[in-house]
Amino acid sequence: MKKLLVAGIAAAVLLSASAFAADMPVKAAPAPIFNWTGFYLGVEGGGGWGSTTHTNELTGIGSGPGKIGGGFFGATYGYNWQSGPWVAGLESDISWSGIRKTFTSDHPFCNGAGGIDCVTDLNWLGTDRARAGYLFGQNLVYVTGGLAYGSIHAGILNSACCDQETKTRVGFAVGGG
């Protein structure tokens, strides 16, 4: 009988201890460590606008400005390195472009007479850039810069006087975020 009494008291103590344990506060899981190091690949898209002017190289007569605009869609990829709160990276993108315009003007050049129009078409565009940034928590504040390039098709439609040509142009890209 004593053994049964001791076993009953032991069971009661264990059960009450586990009941108190259920009321104990739970420690929060540690916050995940965020790291920007690594390769990435993605899709991108957007729009662009501006103005275009055509000039006859022989006569110097110009078309006057024509507004141009449209969308683009492509891929972006890069690699980042993180050291403490600092992040450095290299990235590139390449996009098909629908930024184009066929237009006429009030000037003698591309005046629309006889269906003679100017055309400007940005076929594709891309950039190769370096990036440097600083982390505020999980948020990255950065500057970026490098090369920008694109294939531009331009010329006069329905005219025997002038050729259409496609050229690759190179410039600079700068930005931040």
XYZ file of C-alpha atoms in Angstrom:
177
model
C 0.000 0.000 0.000
C 2.878 2.323 0.763
C 4.311 1.633 -2.687
C 1.000 2.518 -4.318
C 0.746 5.722 -2.288
C 4.314 6.753 -3.198
C 3.638 5.992 -6.891
C 0.425 8.052 -6.768
C 2.186 11.025 -5.167
C 5.027 10.795 -7.740
C 2.521 10.707 -10.602
C 0.679 13.737 -9.187
C 3.921 15.704 -8.867
C 4.957 14.848 -12.450
C 1.550 15.762 -13.853
C 1.427 19.062 -11.989
C 4.983 19.906 -13.105
C 4.053 19.325 -16.726
C 0.920 21.437 -16.286
C 3.066 24.319 -14.993
C 5.459 23.830 -17.914
C 2.592 24.379 -20.360
C 2.037 27.809 -18.785
C 5.674 28.855 -19.094
C 6.429 31.564 -21.688
C 7.823 30.299 -24.966
C 11.034 31.857 -26.231
C 10.653 33.412 -29.676
C 12.546 31.775 -32.506
C 15.625 33.753 -33.505
C 15.169 36.056 -36.497
C 16.428 34.507 -39.717
C 19.768 35.801 -40.921
C 19.264 37.594 -44.243
C 22.037 37.388 -46.821
C 22.193 39.036 -50.265
C 25.127 36.908 -51.513
C 24.342 34.758 -54.533
C 23.244 34.475 -58.149
C 19.835 35.647 -59.332
C 17.802 35.470 -62.540
C 14.536 37.222 -63.304
C 12.223 38.847 -65.813
C 11.751 42.548 -66.319
C 9.475 44.848 -68.212
C 8.488 48.455 -68.493
C 8.060 51.338 -70.868
C 10.042 54.118 -72.422
C 9.391 57.376 -74.210
C 11.288 60.243 -75.717
C 11.730 62.120 -78.966
C 13.488 61.356 -82.237
C 14.766 63.598 -85.035
C 15.914 62.628 -88.532
C 18.402 64.795 -90.440
C 19.380 64.463 -94.096
C 23.193 64.213 -94.015
C 23.534 65.732 -97.510
C 21.250 68.757 -97.146
C 21.139 69.216 -93.364
C 17.342 69.426 -93.523
C 15.740 67.881 -90.473
C 12.412 66.294 -89.712
C 11.772 68.126 -86.504
C 11.084 66.108 -83.368
C 8.744 63.141 -83.307
C 7.516 61.571 -80.075
C 8.443 57.905 -79.578
C 7.311 55.369 -76.996
C 6.402 51.782 -76.210
C 7.096 48.842 -73.947
C 9.909 46.373 -73.404
C 10.272 42.893 -71.896
C 13.345 40.805 -71.111
C 15.586 39.009 -68.632
C 17.932 40.203 -65.904
C 20.672 38.302 -64.090
C 23.540 39.003 -61.739
C 25.585 38.103 -58.684
C 25.879 39.870 -55.301
C 28.511 39.671 -52.565
C 27.656 40.729 -49.008
C 30.183 41.646 -46.321
C 28.513 42.864 -43.146
C 26.007 45.562 -44.155
C 27.793 46.221 -47.481
C 26.652 44.638 -50.769
C 28.456 44.748 -54.126
C 27.280 43.152 -57.338
C 27.427 42.813 -61.094
C 24.257 42.613 -63.173
C 23.087 42.584 -66.780
C 19.804 42.687 -68.617
C 18.657 42.282 -72.205
C 15.208 43.203 -73.539
C 13.111 43.097 -76.674
C 11.691 46.556 -77.308
C 8.456 47.809 -78.777
C 9.623 51.431 -78.504
C 9.009 52.732 -82.030
C 7.354 55.436 -84.056
C 6.495 56.167 -87.680
C 5.788 59.881 -88.054
C 5.460 62.848 -90.384
C 6.389 66.448 -89.714
C 5.683 69.963 -90.958
C 9.276 70.179 -92.229
C 10.235 69.327 -95.826
C 11.855 66.133 -94.589
C 9.384 63.332 -93.640
C 6.436 65.514 -94.543
C 4.145 62.614 -95.420
C 3.750 63.740 -99.056
C 3.442 60.640 -101.219
C 3.505 58.444 -98.103
C 7.072 59.504 -97.151
C 7.381 59.046 -93.400
C 10.224 58.805 -90.890
C 10.588 55.650 -88.819
C 12.582 55.052 -85.626
C 12.561 51.628 -83.959
C 14.528 50.583 -80.875
C 14.725 46.817 -81.609
C 16.418 45.686 -78.381
C 18.317 47.191 -75.447
C 20.500 46.044 -72.587
C 22.827 47.131 -69.798
C 25.890 45.806 -67.942
C 26.296 47.470 -64.542
C 28.116 47.352 -61.217
C 26.202 47.978 -57.990
C 27.233 49.062 -54.484
C 24.852 49.296 -51.566
C 24.269 49.357 -47.839
C 21.737 47.297 -45.870
C 19.241 48.780 -43.436
C 17.747 45.606 -41.966
C 16.645 43.627 -45.010
C 16.387 46.748 -47.195
C 19.200 47.549 -49.618
C 19.932 51.149 -50.629
C 22.232 51.164 -53.674
C 23.774 53.028 -56.598
C 24.439 51.392 -59.953
C 26.221 52.361 -63.142
C 27.715 50.959 -66.321
C 27.113 50.533 -70.039
C 23.813 50.801 -71.901
C 23.393 49.646 -75.484
C 20.680 49.088 -78.050
C 19.918 48.417 -81.687
C 18.167 51.299 -83.456
C 16.574 51.030 -86.887
C 15.894 54.408 -88.502
C 15.167 55.836 -91.923
C 12.673 57.150 -94.400
C 9.810 54.972 -95.603
C 8.672 54.945 -99.252
C 11.474 57.179 -100.517
C 14.069 56.501 -103.213
C 16.384 59.197 -101.826
C 17.271 57.774 -98.483
C 18.383 54.513 -96.958
C 17.173 52.855 -93.820
C 19.877 51.625 -91.475
C 20.270 49.729 -88.244
C 23.039 50.654 -85.818
C 24.046 49.549 -82.350
C 24.487 52.527 -80.049
C 26.381 52.526 -76.749
C 25.979 54.917 -73.824
C 25.881 55.010 -70.037
C 23.378 53.817 -67.458
C 23.242 55.216 -63.906
C 20.661 54.780 -61.216
C 19.818 53.841 -57.678
C 17.165 52.352 -55.528
